[in-house]
JSON list of C-alpha atoms in Angstrom, two decimals:
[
{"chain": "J", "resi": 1, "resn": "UNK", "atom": "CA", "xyz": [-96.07, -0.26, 6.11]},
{"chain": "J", "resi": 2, "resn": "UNK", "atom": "CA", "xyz": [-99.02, 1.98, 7.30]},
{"chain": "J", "resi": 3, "resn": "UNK", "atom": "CA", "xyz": [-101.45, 0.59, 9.58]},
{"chain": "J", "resi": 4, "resn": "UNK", "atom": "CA", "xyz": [-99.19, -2.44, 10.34]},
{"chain": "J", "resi": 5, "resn": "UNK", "atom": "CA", "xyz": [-98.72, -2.83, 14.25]},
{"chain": "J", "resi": 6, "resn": "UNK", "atom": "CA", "xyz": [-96.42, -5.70, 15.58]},
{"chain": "J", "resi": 7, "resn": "UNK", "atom": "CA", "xyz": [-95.45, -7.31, 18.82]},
{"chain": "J", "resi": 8, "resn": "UNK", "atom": "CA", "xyz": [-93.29, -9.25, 17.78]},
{"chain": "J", "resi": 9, "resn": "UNK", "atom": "CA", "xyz": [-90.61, -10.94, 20.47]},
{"chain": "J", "resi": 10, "resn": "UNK", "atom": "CA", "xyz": [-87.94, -13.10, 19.36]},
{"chain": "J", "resi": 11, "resn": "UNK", "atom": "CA", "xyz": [-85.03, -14.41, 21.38]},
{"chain": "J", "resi": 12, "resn": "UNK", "atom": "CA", "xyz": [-82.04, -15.95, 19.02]},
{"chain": "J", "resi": 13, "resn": "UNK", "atom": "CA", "xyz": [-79.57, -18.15, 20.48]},
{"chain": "J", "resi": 14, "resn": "UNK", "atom": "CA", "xyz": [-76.20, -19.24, 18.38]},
{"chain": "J", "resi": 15, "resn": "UNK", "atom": "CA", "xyz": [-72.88, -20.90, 19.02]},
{"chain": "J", "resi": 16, "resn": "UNK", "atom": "CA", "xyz": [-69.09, -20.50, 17.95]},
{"chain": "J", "resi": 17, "resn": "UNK", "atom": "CA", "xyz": [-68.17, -22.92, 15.67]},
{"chain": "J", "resi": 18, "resn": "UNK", "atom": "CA", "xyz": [-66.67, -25.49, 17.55]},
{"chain": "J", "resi": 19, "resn": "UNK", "atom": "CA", "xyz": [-67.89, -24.00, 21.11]},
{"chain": "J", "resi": 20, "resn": "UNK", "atom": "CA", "xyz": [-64.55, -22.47, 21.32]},
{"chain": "J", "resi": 21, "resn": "UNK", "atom": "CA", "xyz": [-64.63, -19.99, 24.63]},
{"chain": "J", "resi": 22, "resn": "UNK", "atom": "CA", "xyz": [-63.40, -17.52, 21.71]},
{"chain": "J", "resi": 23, "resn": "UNK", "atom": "CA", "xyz": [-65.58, -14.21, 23.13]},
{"chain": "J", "resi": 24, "resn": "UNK", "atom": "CA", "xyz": [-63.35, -13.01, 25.93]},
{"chain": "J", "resi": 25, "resn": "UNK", "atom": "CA", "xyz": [-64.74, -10.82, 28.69]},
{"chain": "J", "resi": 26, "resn": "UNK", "atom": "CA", "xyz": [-62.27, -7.99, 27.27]},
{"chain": "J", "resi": 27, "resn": "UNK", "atom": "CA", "xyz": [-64.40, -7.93, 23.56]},
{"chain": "J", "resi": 28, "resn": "UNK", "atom": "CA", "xyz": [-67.62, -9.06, 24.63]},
{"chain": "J", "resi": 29, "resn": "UNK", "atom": "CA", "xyz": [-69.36, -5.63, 25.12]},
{"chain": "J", "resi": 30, "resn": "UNK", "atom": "CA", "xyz": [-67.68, -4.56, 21.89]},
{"chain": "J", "resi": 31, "resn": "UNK", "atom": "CA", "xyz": [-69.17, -7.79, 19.87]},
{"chain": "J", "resi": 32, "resn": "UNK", "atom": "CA", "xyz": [-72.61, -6.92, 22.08]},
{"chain": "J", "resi": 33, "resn": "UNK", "atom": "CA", "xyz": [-72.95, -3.25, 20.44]},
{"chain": "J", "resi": 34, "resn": "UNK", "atom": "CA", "xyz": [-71.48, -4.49, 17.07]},
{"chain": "J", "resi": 35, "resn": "UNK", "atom": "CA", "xyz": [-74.60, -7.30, 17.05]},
{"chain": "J", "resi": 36, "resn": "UNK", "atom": "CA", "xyz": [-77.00, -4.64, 18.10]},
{"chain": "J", "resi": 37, "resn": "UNK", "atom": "CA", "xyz": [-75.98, -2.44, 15.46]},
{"chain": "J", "resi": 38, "resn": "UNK", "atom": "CA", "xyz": [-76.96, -4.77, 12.74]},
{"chain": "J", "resi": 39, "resn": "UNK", "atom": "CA", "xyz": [-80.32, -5.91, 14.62]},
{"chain": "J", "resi": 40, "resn": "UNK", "atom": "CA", "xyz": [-81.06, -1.72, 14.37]},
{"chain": "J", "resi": 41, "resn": "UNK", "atom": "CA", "xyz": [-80.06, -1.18, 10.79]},
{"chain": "J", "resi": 42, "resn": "UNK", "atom": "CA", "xyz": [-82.32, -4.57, 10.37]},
{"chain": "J", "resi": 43, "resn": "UNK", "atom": "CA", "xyz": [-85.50, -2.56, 10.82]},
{"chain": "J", "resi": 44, "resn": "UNK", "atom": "CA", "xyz": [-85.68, -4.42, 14.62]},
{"chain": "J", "resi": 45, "resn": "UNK", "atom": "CA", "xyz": [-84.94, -3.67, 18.19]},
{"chain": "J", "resi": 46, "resn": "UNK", "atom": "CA", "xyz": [-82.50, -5.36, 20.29]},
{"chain": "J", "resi": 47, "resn": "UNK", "atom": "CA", "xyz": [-83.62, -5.43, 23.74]},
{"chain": "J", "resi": 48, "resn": "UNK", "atom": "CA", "xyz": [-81.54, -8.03, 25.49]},
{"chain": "J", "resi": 49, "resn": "UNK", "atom": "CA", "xyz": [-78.02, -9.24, 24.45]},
{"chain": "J", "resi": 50, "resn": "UNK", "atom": "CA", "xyz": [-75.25, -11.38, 26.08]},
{"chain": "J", "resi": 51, "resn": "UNK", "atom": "CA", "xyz": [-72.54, -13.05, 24.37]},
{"chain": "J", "resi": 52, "resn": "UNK", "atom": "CA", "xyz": [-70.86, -16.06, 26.37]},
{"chain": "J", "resi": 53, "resn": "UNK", "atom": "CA", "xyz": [-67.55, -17.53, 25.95]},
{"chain": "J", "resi": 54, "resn": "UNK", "atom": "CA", "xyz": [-69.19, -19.65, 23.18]},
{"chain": "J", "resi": 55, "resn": "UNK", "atom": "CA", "xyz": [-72.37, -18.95, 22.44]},
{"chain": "J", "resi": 56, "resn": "UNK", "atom": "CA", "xyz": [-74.93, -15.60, 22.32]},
{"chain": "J", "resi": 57, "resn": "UNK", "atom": "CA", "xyz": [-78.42, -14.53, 23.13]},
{"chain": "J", "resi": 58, "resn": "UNK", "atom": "CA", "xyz": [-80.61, -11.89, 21.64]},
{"chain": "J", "resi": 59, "resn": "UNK", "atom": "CA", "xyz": [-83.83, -10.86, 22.71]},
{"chain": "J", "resi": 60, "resn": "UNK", "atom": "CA", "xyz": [-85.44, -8.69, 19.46]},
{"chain": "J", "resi": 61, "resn": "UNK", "atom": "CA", "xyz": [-88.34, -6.76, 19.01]},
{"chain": "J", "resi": 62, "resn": "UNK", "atom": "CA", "xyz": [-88.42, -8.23, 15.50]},
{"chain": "J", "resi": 63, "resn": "UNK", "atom": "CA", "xyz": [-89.99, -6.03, 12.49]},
{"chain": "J", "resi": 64, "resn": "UNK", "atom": "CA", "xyz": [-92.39, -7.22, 11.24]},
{"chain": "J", "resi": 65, "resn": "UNK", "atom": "CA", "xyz": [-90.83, -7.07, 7.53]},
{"chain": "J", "resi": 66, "resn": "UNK", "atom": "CA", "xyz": [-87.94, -8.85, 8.29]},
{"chain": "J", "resi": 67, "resn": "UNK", "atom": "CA", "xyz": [-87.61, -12.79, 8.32]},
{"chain": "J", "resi": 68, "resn": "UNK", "atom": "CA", "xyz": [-85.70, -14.37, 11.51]},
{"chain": "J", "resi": 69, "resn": "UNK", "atom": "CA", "xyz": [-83.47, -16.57, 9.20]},
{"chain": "J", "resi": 70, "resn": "UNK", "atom": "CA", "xyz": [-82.51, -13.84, 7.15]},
{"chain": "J", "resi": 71, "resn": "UNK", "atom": "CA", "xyz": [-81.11, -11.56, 10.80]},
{"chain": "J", "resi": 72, "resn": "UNK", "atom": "CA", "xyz": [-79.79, -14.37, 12.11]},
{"chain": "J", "resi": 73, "resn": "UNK", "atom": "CA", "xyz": [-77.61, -14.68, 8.87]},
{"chain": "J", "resi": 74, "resn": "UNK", "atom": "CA", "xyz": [-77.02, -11.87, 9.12]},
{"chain": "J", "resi": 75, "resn": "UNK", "atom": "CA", "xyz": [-75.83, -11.12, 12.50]},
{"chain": "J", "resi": 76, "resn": "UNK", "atom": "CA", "xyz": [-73.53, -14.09, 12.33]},
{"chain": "J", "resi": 77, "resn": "UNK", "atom": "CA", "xyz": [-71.74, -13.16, 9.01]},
{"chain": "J", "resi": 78, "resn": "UNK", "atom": "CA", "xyz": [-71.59, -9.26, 9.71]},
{"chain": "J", "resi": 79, "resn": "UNK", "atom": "CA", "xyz": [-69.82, -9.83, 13.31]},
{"chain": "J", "resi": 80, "resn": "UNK", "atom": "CA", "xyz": [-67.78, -12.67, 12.11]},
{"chain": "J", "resi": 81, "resn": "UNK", "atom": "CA", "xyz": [-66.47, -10.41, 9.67]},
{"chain": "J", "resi": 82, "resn": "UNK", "atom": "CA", "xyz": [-65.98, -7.90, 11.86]},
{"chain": "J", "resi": 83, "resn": "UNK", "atom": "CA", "xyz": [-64.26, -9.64, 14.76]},
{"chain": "J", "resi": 84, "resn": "UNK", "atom": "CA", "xyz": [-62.06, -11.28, 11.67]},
{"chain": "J", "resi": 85, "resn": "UNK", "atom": "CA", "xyz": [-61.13, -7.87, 10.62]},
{"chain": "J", "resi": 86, "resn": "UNK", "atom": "CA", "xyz": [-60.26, -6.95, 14.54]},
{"chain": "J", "resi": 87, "resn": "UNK", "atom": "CA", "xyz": [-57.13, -10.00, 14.42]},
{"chain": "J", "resi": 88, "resn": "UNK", "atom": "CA", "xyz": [-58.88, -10.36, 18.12]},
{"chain": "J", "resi": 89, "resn": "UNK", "atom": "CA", "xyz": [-57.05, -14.20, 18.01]},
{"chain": "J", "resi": 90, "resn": "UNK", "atom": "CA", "xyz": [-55.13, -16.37, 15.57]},
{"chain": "J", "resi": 91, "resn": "UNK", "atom": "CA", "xyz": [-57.35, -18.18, 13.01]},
{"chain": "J", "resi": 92, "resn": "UNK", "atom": "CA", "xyz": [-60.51, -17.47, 11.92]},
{"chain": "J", "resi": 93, "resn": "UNK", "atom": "CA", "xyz": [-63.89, -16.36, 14.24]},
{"chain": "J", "resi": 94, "resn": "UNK", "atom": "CA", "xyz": [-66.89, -17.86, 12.64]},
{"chain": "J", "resi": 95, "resn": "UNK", "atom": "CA", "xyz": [-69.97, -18.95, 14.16]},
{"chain": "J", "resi": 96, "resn": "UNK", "atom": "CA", "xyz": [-71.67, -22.70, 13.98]},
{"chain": "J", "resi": 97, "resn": "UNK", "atom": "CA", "xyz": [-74.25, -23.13, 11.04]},
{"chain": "J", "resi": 98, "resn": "UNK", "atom": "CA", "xyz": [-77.63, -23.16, 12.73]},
{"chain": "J", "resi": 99, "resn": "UNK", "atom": "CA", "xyz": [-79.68, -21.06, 15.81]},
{"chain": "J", "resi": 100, "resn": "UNK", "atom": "CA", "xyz": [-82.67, -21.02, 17.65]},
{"chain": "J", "resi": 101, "resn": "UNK", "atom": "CA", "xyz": [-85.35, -19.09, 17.76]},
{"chain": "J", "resi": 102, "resn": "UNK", "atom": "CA", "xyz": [-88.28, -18.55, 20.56]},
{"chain": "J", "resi": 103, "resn": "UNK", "atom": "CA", "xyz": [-91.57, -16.68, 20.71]},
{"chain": "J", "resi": 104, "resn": "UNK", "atom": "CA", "xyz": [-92.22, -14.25, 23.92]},
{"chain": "J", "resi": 105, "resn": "UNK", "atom": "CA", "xyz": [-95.35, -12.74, 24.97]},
{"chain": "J", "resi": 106, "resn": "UNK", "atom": "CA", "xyz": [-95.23, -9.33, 25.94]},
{"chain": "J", "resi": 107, "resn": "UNK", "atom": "CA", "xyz": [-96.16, -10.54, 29.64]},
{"chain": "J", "resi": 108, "resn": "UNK", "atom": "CA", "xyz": [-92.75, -12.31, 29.47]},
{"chain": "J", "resi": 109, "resn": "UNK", "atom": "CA", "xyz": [-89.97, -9.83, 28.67]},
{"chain": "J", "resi": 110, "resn": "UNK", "atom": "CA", "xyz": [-88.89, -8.90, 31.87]},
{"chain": "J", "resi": 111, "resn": "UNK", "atom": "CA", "xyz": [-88.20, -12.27, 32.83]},
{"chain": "J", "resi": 112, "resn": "UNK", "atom": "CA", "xyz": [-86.55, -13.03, 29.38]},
{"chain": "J", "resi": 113, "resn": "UNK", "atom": "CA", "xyz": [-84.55, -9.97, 29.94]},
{"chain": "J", "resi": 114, "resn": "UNK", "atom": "CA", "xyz": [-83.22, -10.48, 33.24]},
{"chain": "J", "resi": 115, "resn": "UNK", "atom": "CA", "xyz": [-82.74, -14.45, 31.80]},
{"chain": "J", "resi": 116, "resn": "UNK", "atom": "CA", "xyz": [-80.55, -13.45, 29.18]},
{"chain": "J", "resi": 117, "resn": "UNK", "atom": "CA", "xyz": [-78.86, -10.49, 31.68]},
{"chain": "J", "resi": 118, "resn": "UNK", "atom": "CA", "xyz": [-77.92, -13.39, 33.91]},
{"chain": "J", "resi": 119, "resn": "UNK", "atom": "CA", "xyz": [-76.52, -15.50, 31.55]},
{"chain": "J", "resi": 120, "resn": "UNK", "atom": "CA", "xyz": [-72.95, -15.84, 33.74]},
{"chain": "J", "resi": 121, "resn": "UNK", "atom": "CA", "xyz": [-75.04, -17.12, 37.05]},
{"chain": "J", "resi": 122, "resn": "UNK", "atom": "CA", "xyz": [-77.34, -19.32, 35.06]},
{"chain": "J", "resi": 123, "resn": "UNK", "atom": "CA", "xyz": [-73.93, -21.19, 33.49]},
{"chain": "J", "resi": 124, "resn": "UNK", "atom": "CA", "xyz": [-72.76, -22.03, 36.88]},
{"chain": "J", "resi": 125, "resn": "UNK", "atom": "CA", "xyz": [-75.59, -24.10, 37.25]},
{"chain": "J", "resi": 126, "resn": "UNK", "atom": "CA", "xyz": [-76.48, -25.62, 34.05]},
{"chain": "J", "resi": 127, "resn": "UNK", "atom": "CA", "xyz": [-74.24, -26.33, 30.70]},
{"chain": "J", "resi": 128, "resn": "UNK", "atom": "CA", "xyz": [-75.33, -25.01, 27.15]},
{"chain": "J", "resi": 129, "resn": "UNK", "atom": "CA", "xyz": [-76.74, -27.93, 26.14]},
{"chain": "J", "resi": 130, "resn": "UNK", "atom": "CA", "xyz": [-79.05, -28.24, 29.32]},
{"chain": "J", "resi": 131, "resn": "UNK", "atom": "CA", "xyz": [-79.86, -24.94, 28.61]},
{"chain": "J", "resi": 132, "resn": "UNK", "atom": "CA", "xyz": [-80.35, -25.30, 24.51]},
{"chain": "J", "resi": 133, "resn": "UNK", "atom": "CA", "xyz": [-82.21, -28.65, 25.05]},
{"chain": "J", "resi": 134, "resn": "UNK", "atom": "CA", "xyz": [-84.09, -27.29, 27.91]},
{"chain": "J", "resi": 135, "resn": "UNK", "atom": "CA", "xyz": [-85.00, -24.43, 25.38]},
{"chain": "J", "resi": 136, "resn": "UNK", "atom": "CA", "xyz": [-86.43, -27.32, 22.48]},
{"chain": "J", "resi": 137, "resn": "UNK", "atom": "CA", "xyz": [-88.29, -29.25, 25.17]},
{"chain": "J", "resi": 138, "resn": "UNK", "atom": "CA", "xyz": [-90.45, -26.11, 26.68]},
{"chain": "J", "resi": 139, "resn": "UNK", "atom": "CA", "xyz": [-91.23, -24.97, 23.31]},
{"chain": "J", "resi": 140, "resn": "UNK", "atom": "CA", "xyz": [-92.47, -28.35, 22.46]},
{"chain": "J", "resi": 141, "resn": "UNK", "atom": "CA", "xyz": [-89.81, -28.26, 19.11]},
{"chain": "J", "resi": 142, "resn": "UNK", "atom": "CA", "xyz": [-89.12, -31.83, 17.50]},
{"chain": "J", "resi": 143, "resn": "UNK", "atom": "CA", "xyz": [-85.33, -32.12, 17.33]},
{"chain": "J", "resi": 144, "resn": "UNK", "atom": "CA", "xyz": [-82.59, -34.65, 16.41]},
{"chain": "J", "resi": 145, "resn": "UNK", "atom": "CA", "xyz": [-79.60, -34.89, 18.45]},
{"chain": "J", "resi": 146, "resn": "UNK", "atom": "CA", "xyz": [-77.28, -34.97, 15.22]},
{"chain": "J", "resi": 147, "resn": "UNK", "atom": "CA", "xyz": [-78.61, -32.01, 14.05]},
{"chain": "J", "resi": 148, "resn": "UNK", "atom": "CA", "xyz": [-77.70, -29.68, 17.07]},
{"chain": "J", "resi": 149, "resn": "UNK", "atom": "CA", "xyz": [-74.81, -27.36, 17.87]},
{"chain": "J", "resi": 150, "resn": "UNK", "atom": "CA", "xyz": [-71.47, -29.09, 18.69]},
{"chain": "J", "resi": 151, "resn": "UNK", "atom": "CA", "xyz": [-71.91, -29.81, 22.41]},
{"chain": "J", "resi": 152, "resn": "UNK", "atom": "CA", "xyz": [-68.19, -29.60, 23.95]},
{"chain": "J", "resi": 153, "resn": "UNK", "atom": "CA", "xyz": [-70.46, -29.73, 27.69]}
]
């Protein structure tokens, strides 16, 4: 794409079906690198990542070629497969239909960084759905209550 230039910043924020505390401290670095592999081969640049128990966040420097819906597919079926394939647990990893997706200015990616670095303070403090709802509310998104991730808070 000559004489495209993009700054685009896109943190992505998904659940385990269920909210099952499934991503244990011994595999999350593994699923981290695994996630930012596909993000790479995606044509995009992961520059935050932290998987919780039960849900992730991503921070992407997102190509401009590539839709959000279309990675975030992605990154969800590639790692469930992958973590399936790894027998980390009994059953089957998948994660919950749906994620969230929110703009960054370039001004604001040290502070989304460190946010999403942080992630195991910030849960002391506040749940996942304070946090996801929190998330909607700032960036002024229209949302019904049915339609969100499977709160187990």
């Amino acid at each position: 794409m000559a004489n495209t230039y993009t700054q685009i910043l896109v943190h992505i924020v998904f659940a385990v079906k269920g909210r099952q505390h499934l991503i244990t401290e011994k595999h999350r670095e593994m699923v981290e690198k695994y996630i930012c592999g596909i993000v790479t081969n995606k044509k995009s640049k992961p520059l935050a990542i932290y998987c919780n128990p039960d849900h992730c966040h991503i921070l992407i420097g997102l190509h401009p070629a590539v839709s959000i819906s279309e990675l975030a597919r992605d990154i969800k079926a590639y790692s469930s497969k992958w973590i399936n394939e790894n027998k980390w647990f009994k059953g089957k990893f998948s994660w919950q239909e749906g994620f969230g997706a929110f703009t960054y200015s370039r001004s604001q990616l040290n502070r989304v960084v460190q946010y999403i670095r942080n992630q195991p303070k910030h849960h002391r403090k506040k749940t996942f759905r304070e946090e996801y709802i929190d998330f909607l509310e700032k960036f002024e998104i229209e949302y019904d209550n049915k339609y969100l991730f499977n709160f187990n808070d």
